[in-house]
DNA sequence: CTCAGTGTTCAGTG
DNA sequence: TCACTGAACACTGA
């Protein structure tokens, strides 16, 4: 599910629900894939009794900052989501926090590509310390962006998806950025002109800001974005301007692009 | 039944 | 050592 704009929305919602609350009960399933080395017993004993001080985000990672270490770092993988006060325990719940307010929050994740970690100093330890610039939180100069892109041989699509380069960019954001910047996803970083890199960084900031301000609600995104056309992947689908959309595997992800526009 | 899906990691290669 | 590539991870729904 979640790229930067959606994780930011989760962060805002969780902030309202959690800040200043004390965890009265904490539970998790046994899951060495999502929570390597973290038993339900240890999770419960560490988290119970903690007061939430803040809910933070960097890239696709969100962390719940407690009044003491360690703090709870979460990644939503492909299908992760928060669920608040459901009438019954959600089918794919992975962790459950019951608060002094009486509220209950679940992390659910059917596919289990998400992560649950307890980290002493999230900003200065992996995995968050390994992330590149966050286009919502950080400013980056066009020159630094271009130098970095042009030092690499991989396709620009793969570079944009590299979280140690740009944190929070996912498959559809990368595709829309390259479409709006009119650059083919197959172009190698090395081959890009500074004008092309400039268009890419401008569109990257623009797409992330626009989507995040829209609260990650796709219906509110600009009509011209490929976002609206990619799901379902119809054969022979065209942009509103009448250009054919092509779907192919690039950087080991399905990539939507418009060859007539992107060179 | 088969395949693709808003993501990351790891082994193999050059 | 490093960058790059593609398979693997697990599960659901079309």
PDB file of C-alpha atoms (C1' of nucleotides) in Angstrom:
ATOM      1  CA  UNK A   1       0.000   0.000   0.000  1.00  0.00           C
ATOM      2  CA  UNK A   2       1.930   2.851   1.400  1.00  0.00           C
ATOM      3  CA  UNK A   3       4.246   5.335  -0.204  1.00  0.00           C
ATOM      4  CA  UNK A   4       5.273   8.554   1.508  1.00  0.00           C
ATOM      5  CA  UNK A   5       1.920  10.417   1.221  1.00  0.00           C
ATOM      6  CA  UNK A   6      -0.052   7.523   2.685  1.00  0.00           C
ATOM      7  CA  UNK A   7       2.414   6.900   5.522  1.00  0.00           C
ATOM      8  CA  UNK A   8       2.241  10.614   6.327  1.00  0.00           C
ATOM      9  CA  UNK A   9      -1.535  10.314   6.527  1.00  0.00           C
ATOM     10  CA  UNK A  10      -1.176   7.314   8.852  1.00  0.00           C
ATOM     11  CA  UNK A  11       1.230   9.398  10.942  1.00  0.00           C
ATOM     12  CA  UNK A  12      -1.241  12.290  11.300  1.00  0.00           C
ATOM     13  CA  UNK A  13      -4.090   9.989  12.283  1.00  0.00           C
ATOM     14  CA  UNK A  14      -1.944   8.054  14.751  1.00  0.00           C
ATOM     15  CA  UNK A  15      -0.646  11.284  16.243  1.00  0.00           C
ATOM     16  CA  UNK A  16      -4.173  12.401  17.120  1.00  0.00           C
ATOM     17  CA  UNK A  17      -5.030   9.013  18.543  1.00  0.00           C
ATOM     18  CA  UNK A  18      -1.828   8.278  20.477  1.00  0.00           C
ATOM     19  CA  UNK A  19       0.017  11.352  21.688  1.00  0.00           C
ATOM     20  CA  UNK A  20      -0.088  11.733  25.502  1.00  0.00           C
ATOM     21  CA  UNK A  21      -1.757   8.327  25.895  1.00  0.00           C
ATOM     22  CA  UNK A  22      -0.294   5.516  28.003  1.00  0.00           C
ATOM     23  CA  UNK A  23      -0.191   1.955  26.631  1.00  0.00           C
ATOM     24  CA  UNK A  24      -2.147  -0.165  29.088  1.00  0.00           C
ATOM     25  CA  UNK A  25      -1.949  -3.426  27.144  1.00  0.00           C
ATOM     26  CA  UNK A  26       0.265  -4.518  24.254  1.00  0.00           C
ATOM     27  CA  UNK A  27       0.033  -7.705  22.216  1.00  0.00           C
ATOM     28  CA  UNK A  28       1.559  -9.168  19.079  1.00  0.00           C
ATOM     29  CA  UNK A  29       1.551 -12.429  17.158  1.00  0.00           C
ATOM     30  CA  UNK A  30       4.544 -14.707  16.780  1.00  0.00           C
ATOM     31  CA  UNK A  31       6.107 -13.586  13.505  1.00  0.00           C
ATOM     32  CA  UNK A  32       9.810 -13.853  12.864  1.00  0.00           C
ATOM     33  CA  UNK A  33       9.418 -12.348   9.403  1.00  0.00           C
ATOM     34  CA  UNK A  34       7.803  -9.071  10.462  1.00  0.00           C
ATOM     35  CA  UNK A  35       9.391  -8.920  13.907  1.00  0.00           C
ATOM     36  CA  UNK A  36      12.791 -10.621  13.717  1.00  0.00           C
ATOM     37  CA  UNK A  37      13.953 -11.624  17.196  1.00  0.00           C
ATOM     38  CA  UNK A  38      10.989  -9.994  18.882  1.00  0.00           C
ATOM     39  CA  UNK A  39       8.806 -12.402  20.849  1.00  0.00           C
ATOM     40  CA  UNK A  40       5.266 -11.460  21.899  1.00  0.00           C
ATOM     41  CA  UNK A  41       6.447 -11.657  25.507  1.00  0.00           C
ATOM     42  CA  UNK A  42       9.279  -9.160  24.980  1.00  0.00           C
ATOM     43  CA  UNK A  43       7.079  -6.846  22.911  1.00  0.00           C
ATOM     44  CA  UNK A  44       4.458  -6.794  25.640  1.00  0.00           C
ATOM     45  CA  UNK A  45       6.892  -6.220  28.489  1.00  0.00           C
ATOM     46  CA  UNK A  46       8.733  -3.382  26.747  1.00  0.00           C
ATOM     47  CA  UNK A  47       5.743  -1.462  25.391  1.00  0.00           C
ATOM     48  CA  UNK A  48       3.296  -1.805  28.277  1.00  0.00           C
ATOM     49  CA  UNK A  49       3.288   1.279  30.489  1.00  0.00           C
ATOM     50  CA  UNK A  50       4.946   3.583  27.949  1.00  0.00           C
ATOM     51  CA  UNK A  51       3.507   7.050  27.318  1.00  0.00           C
ATOM     52  CA  UNK A  52       3.465   8.229  23.696  1.00  0.00           C
ATOM     53  CA  UNK A  53       5.338  11.483  23.235  1.00  0.00           C
ATOM     54  CA  UNK A  54       5.172  11.832  19.434  1.00  0.00           C
ATOM     55  CA  UNK A  55       4.505   9.984  16.176  1.00  0.00           C
ATOM     56  CA  UNK A  56       7.207  10.577  13.576  1.00  0.00           C
ATOM     57  CA  UNK A  57       7.873   9.571   9.999  1.00  0.00           C
ATOM     58  CA  UNK A  58      10.824   9.394   7.653  1.00  0.00           C
ATOM     59  CA  UNK A  59      10.452   7.856   4.179  1.00  0.00           C
ATOM     60  CA  UNK A  60       8.085   4.906   4.524  1.00  0.00           C
ATOM     61  CA  UNK A  61       9.017   4.354   8.183  1.00  0.00           C
ATOM     62  CA  UNK A  62       6.838   5.608  10.997  1.00  0.00           C
ATOM     63  CA  UNK A  63       7.829   5.509  14.639  1.00  0.00           C
ATOM     64  CA  UNK A  64       5.983   5.920  17.873  1.00  0.00           C
ATOM     65  CA  UNK A  65       8.197   7.861  20.249  1.00  0.00           C
ATOM     66  CA  UNK A  66       7.700   6.873  23.894  1.00  0.00           C
ATOM     67  CA  UNK A  67       8.769   8.608  27.097  1.00  0.00           C
ATOM     68  CA  UNK A  68      11.661   6.102  27.220  1.00  0.00           C
ATOM     69  CA  UNK A  69      13.719   3.815  24.966  1.00  0.00           C
ATOM     70  CA  UNK A  70      13.318   1.748  22.944  1.00  0.00           C
ATOM     71  CA  UNK A  71      10.789   3.295  20.555  1.00  0.00           C
ATOM     72  CA  UNK A  72       8.412   1.465  18.224  1.00  0.00           C
ATOM     73  CA  UNK A  73       9.432   1.631  14.542  1.00  0.00           C
ATOM     74  CA  UNK A  74       6.919   0.416  11.921  1.00  0.00           C
ATOM     75  CA  UNK A  75       6.996  -0.213   8.193  1.00  0.00           C
ATOM     76  CA  UNK A  76       3.757  -0.937   6.313  1.00  0.00           C
ATOM     77  CA  UNK A  77       5.200  -3.093   3.538  1.00  0.00           C
ATOM     78  CA  UNK A  78       2.685  -3.568   0.713  1.00  0.00           C
ATOM     79  CA  UNK A  79      -0.518  -4.159   2.661  1.00  0.00           C
ATOM     80  CA  UNK A  80      -0.011  -2.680   6.123  1.00  0.00           C
ATOM     81  CA  UNK A  81      -2.504  -0.289   7.729  1.00  0.00           C
ATOM     82  CA  UNK A  82      -3.643   1.075  11.079  1.00  0.00           C
ATOM     83  CA  UNK A  83      -7.121   0.152  12.238  1.00  0.00           C
ATOM     84  CA  UNK A  84      -8.757   2.044  15.113  1.00  0.00           C
ATOM     85  CA  UNK A  85     -11.361   0.716  17.522  1.00  0.00           C
ATOM     86  CA  UNK A  86     -12.702  -2.082  15.296  1.00  0.00           C
ATOM     87  CA  UNK A  87     -15.719  -4.030  16.590  1.00  0.00           C
ATOM     88  CA  UNK A  88     -13.666  -7.237  16.404  1.00  0.00           C
ATOM     89  CA  UNK A  89      -9.977  -8.064  16.080  1.00  0.00           C
ATOM     90  CA  UNK A  90      -8.997  -7.497  12.426  1.00  0.00           C
ATOM     91  CA  UNK A  91      -8.221 -10.678  10.483  1.00  0.00           C
ATOM     92  CA  UNK A  92      -4.559  -9.929   9.822  1.00  0.00           C
ATOM     93  CA  UNK A  93      -3.695  -8.035  12.988  1.00  0.00           C
ATOM     94  CA  UNK A  94       0.005  -8.092  13.890  1.00  0.00           C
ATOM     95  CA  UNK A  95       0.178  -5.778  16.901  1.00  0.00           C
ATOM     96  CA  UNK A  96      -2.478  -4.386  19.237  1.00  0.00           C
ATOM     97  CA  UNK A  97      -2.129  -1.413  21.609  1.00  0.00           C
ATOM     98  CA  UNK A  98      -4.813  -0.641  24.191  1.00  0.00           C
ATOM     99  CA  UNK A  99      -4.607   2.870  25.638  1.00  0.00           C
ATOM    100  CA  UNK A 100      -5.558   4.561  28.901  1.00  0.00           C
ATOM    101  CA  UNK A 101      -8.187   6.444  26.862  1.00  0.00           C
ATOM    102  CA  UNK A 102      -9.924   3.128  26.156  1.00  0.00           C
ATOM    103  CA  UNK A 103      -8.957   3.350  22.481  1.00  0.00           C
ATOM    104  CA  UNK A 104      -7.401   0.406  20.657  1.00  0.00           C
ATOM    105  CA  UNK A 105      -5.110   0.608  17.636  1.00  0.00           C
ATOM    106  CA  UNK A 106      -4.071  -2.325  15.453  1.00  0.00           C
ATOM    107  CA  UNK A 107      -1.387  -2.726  12.864  1.00  0.00           C
ATOM    108  CA  UNK A 108      -2.839  -5.143  10.294  1.00  0.00           C
ATOM    109  CA  UNK A 109      -0.841  -6.552   7.379  1.00  0.00           C
ATOM    110  CA  UNK A 110      -2.147  -9.429   5.254  1.00  0.00           C
ATOM    111  CA  UNK A 111       1.003  -9.983   3.264  1.00  0.00           C
ATOM    112  CA  UNK A 112       3.444  -9.523   6.133  1.00  0.00           C
ATOM    113  CA  UNK A 113       6.015  -7.522   4.171  1.00  0.00           C
ATOM    114  CA  UNK A 114       5.870  -4.873   6.905  1.00  0.00           C
ATOM    115  CA  UNK A 115       8.246  -4.523   9.850  1.00  0.00           C
ATOM    116  CA  UNK A 116       7.916  -4.047  13.600  1.00  0.00           C
ATOM    117  CA  UNK A 117      11.128  -3.023  15.374  1.00  0.00           C
ATOM    118  CA  UNK A 118      12.124  -1.684  18.769  1.00  0.00           C
ATOM    119  CA  UNK A 119      14.908   0.856  18.338  1.00  0.00           C
ATOM    120  CA  UNK A 120      16.723   2.958  20.965  1.00  0.00           C
ATOM    121  CA  UNK A 121      17.493   5.977  18.785  1.00  0.00           C
ATOM    122  CA  UNK A 122      15.492   5.645  15.549  1.00  0.00           C
ATOM    123  CA  UNK A 123      16.999   8.619  13.699  1.00  0.00           C
ATOM    124  CA  UNK A 124      20.589   7.529  14.185  1.00  0.00           C
ATOM    125  CA  UNK A 125      20.226   3.757  13.799  1.00  0.00           C
ATOM    126  CA  UNK A 126      19.366   1.547  10.833  1.00  0.00           C
ATOM    127  CA  UNK A 127      17.097   1.254   9.020  1.00  0.00           C
ATOM    128  CA  UNK A 128      16.045   4.907   9.297  1.00  0.00           C
ATOM    129  CA  UNK A 129      19.600   6.262   9.396  1.00  0.00           C
ATOM    130  CA  UNK A 130      20.243   4.615   6.011  1.00  0.00           C
ATOM    131  CA  UNK A 131      17.516   6.591   4.235  1.00  0.00           C
ATOM    132  CA  UNK A 132      18.211   9.301   1.695  1.00  0.00           C
ATOM    133  CA  UNK A 133      16.495  12.701   1.636  1.00  0.00           C
ATOM    134  CA  UNK A 134      12.756  12.792   2.294  1.00  0.00           C
ATOM    135  CA  UNK A 135      11.059  15.006  -0.341  1.00  0.00           C
ATOM    136  CA  UNK A 136       8.388  16.145   2.154  1.00  0.00           C
ATOM    137  CA  UNK A 137      10.656  16.828   5.144  1.00  0.00           C
ATOM    138  CA  UNK A 138      13.917  17.856   3.494  1.00  0.00           C
ATOM    139  CA  UNK A 139      15.111  20.354   0.956  1.00  0.00           C
ATOM    140  CA  UNK A 140      17.593  19.199  -1.676  1.00  0.00           C
ATOM    141  CA  UNK A 141      19.492  21.366  -4.130  1.00  0.00           C
ATOM    142  CA  UNK A 142      19.050  20.607  -7.811  1.00  0.00           C
ATOM    143  CA  UNK A 143      22.811  20.379  -8.152  1.00  0.00           C
ATOM    144  CA  UNK A 144      23.220  17.755  -5.436  1.00  0.00           C
ATOM    145  CA  UNK A 145      20.318  15.765  -6.886  1.00  0.00           C
ATOM    146  CA  UNK A 146      21.783  15.901 -10.404  1.00  0.00           C
ATOM    147  CA  UNK A 147      25.311  14.999  -9.312  1.00  0.00           C
ATOM    148  CA  UNK A 148      23.982  12.042  -7.404  1.00  0.00           C
ATOM    149  CA  UNK A 149      21.800  10.794 -10.277  1.00  0.00           C
ATOM    150  CA  UNK A 150      24.481  11.280 -12.894  1.00  0.00           C
ATOM    151  CA  UNK A 151      27.024   9.276 -10.905  1.00  0.00           C
ATOM    152  CA  UNK A 152      24.915   6.136 -11.355  1.00  0.00           C
ATOM    153  CA  UNK A 153      24.522   3.622 -14.179  1.00  0.00           C
ATOM    154  CA  UNK A 154      21.145   2.139 -13.183  1.00  0.00           C
ATOM    155  CA  UNK A 155      17.884   3.133 -14.944  1.00  0.00           C
ATOM    156  CA  UNK A 156      16.418   6.329 -13.473  1.00  0.00           C
ATOM    157  CA  UNK A 157      13.335   4.355 -12.442  1.00  0.00           C
ATOM    158  CA  UNK A 158      15.486   2.090 -10.222  1.00  0.00           C
ATOM    159  CA  UNK A 159      17.369   5.092  -8.810  1.00  0.00           C
ATOM    160  CA  UNK A 160      14.128   6.804  -7.769  1.00  0.00           C
ATOM    161  CA  UNK A 161      12.985   3.615  -6.012  1.00  0.00           C
ATOM    162  CA  UNK A 162      16.254   3.354  -4.059  1.00  0.00           C
ATOM    163  CA  UNK A 163      15.321   4.386  -0.511  1.00  0.00           C
ATOM    164  CA  UNK A 164      18.915   5.346   0.314  1.00  0.00           C
ATOM    165  CA  UNK A 165      18.603   7.894  -2.493  1.00  0.00           C
ATOM    166  CA  UNK A 166      15.077   9.312  -2.054  1.00  0.00           C
ATOM    167  CA  UNK A 167      13.150   8.097   0.980  1.00  0.00           C
ATOM    168  CA  UNK A 168       9.452   7.432   0.548  1.00  0.00           C
ATOM    169  CA  UNK A 169       9.279   7.172  -3.238  1.00  0.00           C
ATOM    170  CA  UNK A 170       7.393   4.079  -4.423  1.00  0.00           C
ATOM    171  CA  UNK A 171       6.296   2.589  -7.687  1.00  0.00           C
ATOM    172  CA  UNK A 172       3.487   4.921  -8.738  1.00  0.00           C
ATOM    173  CA  UNK A 173       5.236   8.104  -7.555  1.00  0.00           C
ATOM    174  CA  UNK A 174       8.361   7.213  -9.558  1.00  0.00           C
ATOM    175  CA  UNK A 175       6.233   6.615 -12.664  1.00  0.00           C
ATOM    176  CA  UNK A 176       4.260   9.848 -12.354  1.00  0.00           C
ATOM    177  CA  UNK A 177       7.422  11.868 -11.687  1.00  0.00           C
ATOM    178  CA  UNK A 178       9.091  10.527 -14.843  1.00  0.00           C
ATOM    179  CA  UNK A 179       5.935  11.051 -16.901  1.00  0.00           C
ATOM    180  CA  UNK A 180       5.551  14.662 -15.794  1.00  0.00           C
ATOM    181  CA  UNK A 181       9.299  15.257 -16.284  1.00  0.00           C
ATOM    182  CA  UNK A 182       9.041  13.683 -19.776  1.00  0.00           C
ATOM    183  CA  UNK A 183      11.951  11.280 -19.140  1.00  0.00           C
ATOM    184  CA  UNK A 184      11.898   7.589 -20.124  1.00  0.00           C
ATOM    185  CA  UNK A 185      12.144   5.235 -17.126  1.00  0.00           C
ATOM    186  CA  UNK A 186      14.787   3.252 -19.054  1.00  0.00           C
ATOM    187  CA  UNK A 187      17.263   6.128 -19.271  1.00  0.00           C
ATOM    188  CA  UNK A 188      20.421   5.527 -17.239  1.00  0.00           C
ATOM    189  CA  UNK A 189      21.335   8.044 -14.539  1.00  0.00           C
ATOM    190  CA  UNK A 190      24.648   8.756 -16.277  1.00  0.00           C
ATOM    191  CA  UNK A 191      22.914   9.684 -19.530  1.00  0.00           C
ATOM    192  CA  UNK A 192      20.665  12.426 -18.144  1.00  0.00           C
ATOM    193  CA  UNK A 193      21.289  16.113 -18.872  1.00  0.00           C
ATOM    194  CA  UNK A 194      21.141  18.617 -16.049  1.00  0.00           C
ATOM    195  CA  UNK A 195      17.936  19.996 -17.584  1.00  0.00           C
ATOM    196  CA  UNK A 196      16.357  16.542 -17.390  1.00  0.00           C
ATOM    197  CA  UNK A 197      17.547  16.017 -13.800  1.00  0.00           C
ATOM    198  CA  UNK A 198      16.179  19.441 -12.937  1.00  0.00           C
ATOM    199  CA  UNK A 199      12.748  18.498 -14.305  1.00  0.00           C
ATOM    200  CA  UNK A 200      12.830  15.235 -12.366  1.00  0.00           C
ATOM    201  CA  UNK A 201      13.666  16.801  -8.997  1.00  0.00           C
ATOM    202  CA  UNK A 202      11.069  19.539  -9.532  1.00  0.00           C
ATOM    203  CA  UNK A 203       8.354  16.998 -10.340  1.00  0.00           C
ATOM    204  CA  UNK A 204       9.434  14.750  -7.468  1.00  0.00           C
ATOM    205  CA  UNK A 205       8.890  17.522  -4.940  1.00  0.00           C
ATOM    206  CA  UNK A 206       5.694  18.615  -6.666  1.00  0.00           C
ATOM    207  CA  UNK A 207       4.098  15.139  -6.834  1.00  0.00           C
ATOM    208  CA  UNK A 208       4.943  14.348  -3.200  1.00  0.00           C
ATOM    209  CA  UNK A 209       3.669  17.703  -1.946  1.00  0.00           C
ATOM    210  CA  UNK A 210       0.470  17.544  -3.972  1.00  0.00           C
ATOM    211  CA  UNK A 211      -0.333  13.947  -2.996  1.00  0.00           C
ATOM    212  CA  UNK A 212       0.464  14.507   0.672  1.00  0.00           C
ATOM    213  CA  UNK A 213      -1.606  17.680   0.871  1.00  0.00           C
ATOM    214  CA  UNK A 214      -4.487  15.777  -0.735  1.00  0.00           C
ATOM    215  CA  UNK A 215      -4.207  13.447   2.250  1.00  0.00           C
ATOM    216  CA  UNK A 216      -3.176  10.666  -0.165  1.00  0.00           C
ATOM    217  CA  UNK A 217      -6.767  10.480  -1.444  1.00  0.00           C
ATOM    218  CA  UNK A 218      -6.293   9.434  -5.075  1.00  0.00           C
ATOM    219  CA  UNK A 219      -9.618  10.933  -6.190  1.00  0.00           C
ATOM    220  CA  UNK A 220      -8.233  14.369  -5.381  1.00  0.00           C
ATOM    221  CA  UNK A 221      -5.044  13.969  -7.391  1.00  0.00           C
ATOM    222  CA  UNK A 222      -4.623  16.008 -10.605  1.00  0.00           C
ATOM    223  CA  UNK A 223      -6.479  14.478 -13.561  1.00  0.00           C
ATOM    224  CA  UNK A 224      -3.371  14.283 -15.713  1.00  0.00           C
ATOM    225  CA  UNK A 225      -1.493  11.912 -13.376  1.00  0.00           C
ATOM    226  CA  UNK A 226      -0.873   8.361 -14.601  1.00  0.00           C
ATOM    227  CA  UNK A 227      -1.967   7.276 -11.119  1.00  0.00           C
ATOM    228  CA  UNK A 228      -5.581   7.145 -12.323  1.00  0.00           C
ATOM    229  CA  UNK A 229      -4.778   4.833 -15.242  1.00  0.00           C
ATOM    230  CA  UNK A 230      -2.365   2.282 -13.818  1.00  0.00           C
ATOM    231  CA  UNK A 231      -4.581   0.167 -11.582  1.00  0.00           C
ATOM    232  CA  UNK A 232      -6.065  -2.743 -13.490  1.00  0.00           C
ATOM    233  CA  UNK A 233      -3.666  -2.067 -16.333  1.00  0.00           C
ATOM    234  CA  UNK A 234      -6.056  -2.142 -19.269  1.00  0.00           C
ATOM    235  CA  UNK A 235      -4.729  -3.082 -22.663  1.00  0.00           C
ATOM    236  CA  UNK A 236      -4.726  -0.078 -24.997  1.00  0.00           C
ATOM    237  CA  UNK A 237      -5.480   2.532 -22.335  1.00  0.00           C
ATOM    238  CA  UNK A 238      -4.760   6.143 -23.263  1.00  0.00           C
ATOM    239  CA  UNK A 239      -4.024   9.359 -21.395  1.00  0.00           C
ATOM    240  CA  UNK A 240      -6.636  12.157 -21.532  1.00  0.00           C
ATOM    241  CA  UNK A 241      -4.387  13.691 -24.219  1.00  0.00           C
ATOM    242  CA  UNK A 242      -4.802  10.512 -26.294  1.00  0.00           C
ATOM    243  CA  UNK A 243      -1.321   8.988 -25.867  1.00  0.00           C
ATOM    244  CA  UNK A 244      -0.950   5.241 -25.369  1.00  0.00           C
ATOM    245  CA  UNK A 245       0.197   4.072 -21.911  1.00  0.00           C
ATOM    246  CA  UNK A 246       2.709   1.222 -21.953  1.00  0.00           C
ATOM    247  CA  UNK A 247       3.231  -1.237 -19.101  1.00  0.00           C
ATOM    248  CA  UNK A 248       6.516  -3.090 -18.752  1.00  0.00           C
ATOM    249  CA  UNK A 249       8.934  -4.475 -16.184  1.00  0.00           C
ATOM    250  CA  UNK A 250      11.699  -1.986 -15.347  1.00  0.00           C
ATOM    251  CA  UNK A 251      13.817  -2.139 -12.197  1.00  0.00           C
ATOM    252  CA  UNK A 252      11.907  -5.350 -11.415  1.00  0.00           C
ATOM    253  CA  UNK A 253       8.646  -3.421 -10.993  1.00  0.00           C
ATOM    254  CA  UNK A 254       5.721  -2.948 -13.347  1.00  0.00           C
ATOM    255  CA  UNK A 255       6.255   0.482 -14.854  1.00  0.00           C
ATOM    256  CA  UNK A 256       3.562   2.604 -16.514  1.00  0.00           C
ATOM    257  CA  UNK A 257       4.870   5.127 -19.022  1.00  0.00           C
ATOM    258  CA  UNK A 258       3.992   7.041 -22.178  1.00  0.00           C
ATOM    259  CA  UNK A 259       6.623   6.547 -24.899  1.00  0.00           C
ATOM    260  CA  UNK A 260       5.351   9.425 -27.074  1.00  0.00           C
ATOM    261  CA  UNK A 261       5.965  11.891 -24.241  1.00  0.00           C
ATOM    262  CA  UNK A 262       8.912  10.361 -22.347  1.00  0.00           C
ATOM    263  CA  UNK A 263      12.279  10.354 -24.159  1.00  0.00           C
TER     264      UNK A 263
ATOM    265  C1'  DC B   1      -5.714 -22.173 -11.502  1.00  0.00           C
ATOM    266  C1'  DT B   2      -2.606 -18.364 -12.556  1.00  0.00           C
ATOM    267  C1'  DC B   3      -0.838 -14.001 -12.075  1.00  0.00           C
ATOM    268  C1'  DA B   4       0.087  -9.441 -10.400  1.00  0.00           C
ATOM    269  C1'  DG B   5       0.155  -6.247  -6.436  1.00  0.00           C
ATOM    270  C1'  DT B   6       1.436   1.493  -3.295  1.00  0.00           C
ATOM    271  C1'  DG B   7       8.104  -3.107  -0.946  1.00  0.00           C
ATOM    272  C1'  DT B   8      12.523  -4.743   0.862  1.00  0.00           C
ATOM    273  C1'  DT B   9      16.352  -8.012   1.233  1.00  0.00           C
ATOM    274  C1'  DC B  10      19.747 -11.020  -0.202  1.00  0.00           C
ATOM    275  C1'  DA B  11      22.628 -13.901  -3.278  1.00  0.00           C
ATOM    276  C1'  DG B  12      25.024 -13.869  -7.488  1.00  0.00           C
ATOM    277  C1'  DT B  13      27.492 -11.316 -10.982  1.00  0.00           C
ATOM    278  C1'  DG B  14      30.736  -8.227 -13.055  1.00  0.00           C
TER     279       DG B  14
ATOM    280  C1'  DT C   1      34.364  -3.276  -2.036  1.00  0.00           C
ATOM    281  C1'  DC C   2      30.644  -1.680  -4.731  1.00  0.00           C
ATOM    282  C1'  DA C   3      26.771  -1.203  -7.980  1.00  0.00           C
ATOM    283  C1'  DC C   4      23.489  -3.574 -10.193  1.00  0.00           C
ATOM    284  C1'  DT C   5      19.917  -7.332 -11.137  1.00  0.00           C
ATOM    285  C1'  DG C   6      16.497 -10.477 -10.268  1.00  0.00           C
ATOM    286  C1'  DA C   7      14.507 -13.910  -7.288  1.00  0.00           C
ATOM    287  C1'  DA C   8      12.381 -14.655  -2.906  1.00  0.00           C
ATOM    288  C1'  DC C   9       9.415 -13.477   0.781  1.00  0.00           C
ATOM    289  C1'  DA C  10       3.482 -14.404   1.855  1.00  0.00           C
ATOM    290  C1'  DC C  11      -1.086 -13.750   0.858  1.00  0.00           C
ATOM    291  C1'  DT C  12      -5.345 -11.957  -1.607  1.00  0.00           C
ATOM    292  C1'  DG C  13      -8.289 -10.989  -5.259  1.00  0.00           C
ATOM    293  C1'  DA C  14      -9.183 -10.510 -10.217  1.00  0.00           C
TER     294       DA C  14
END
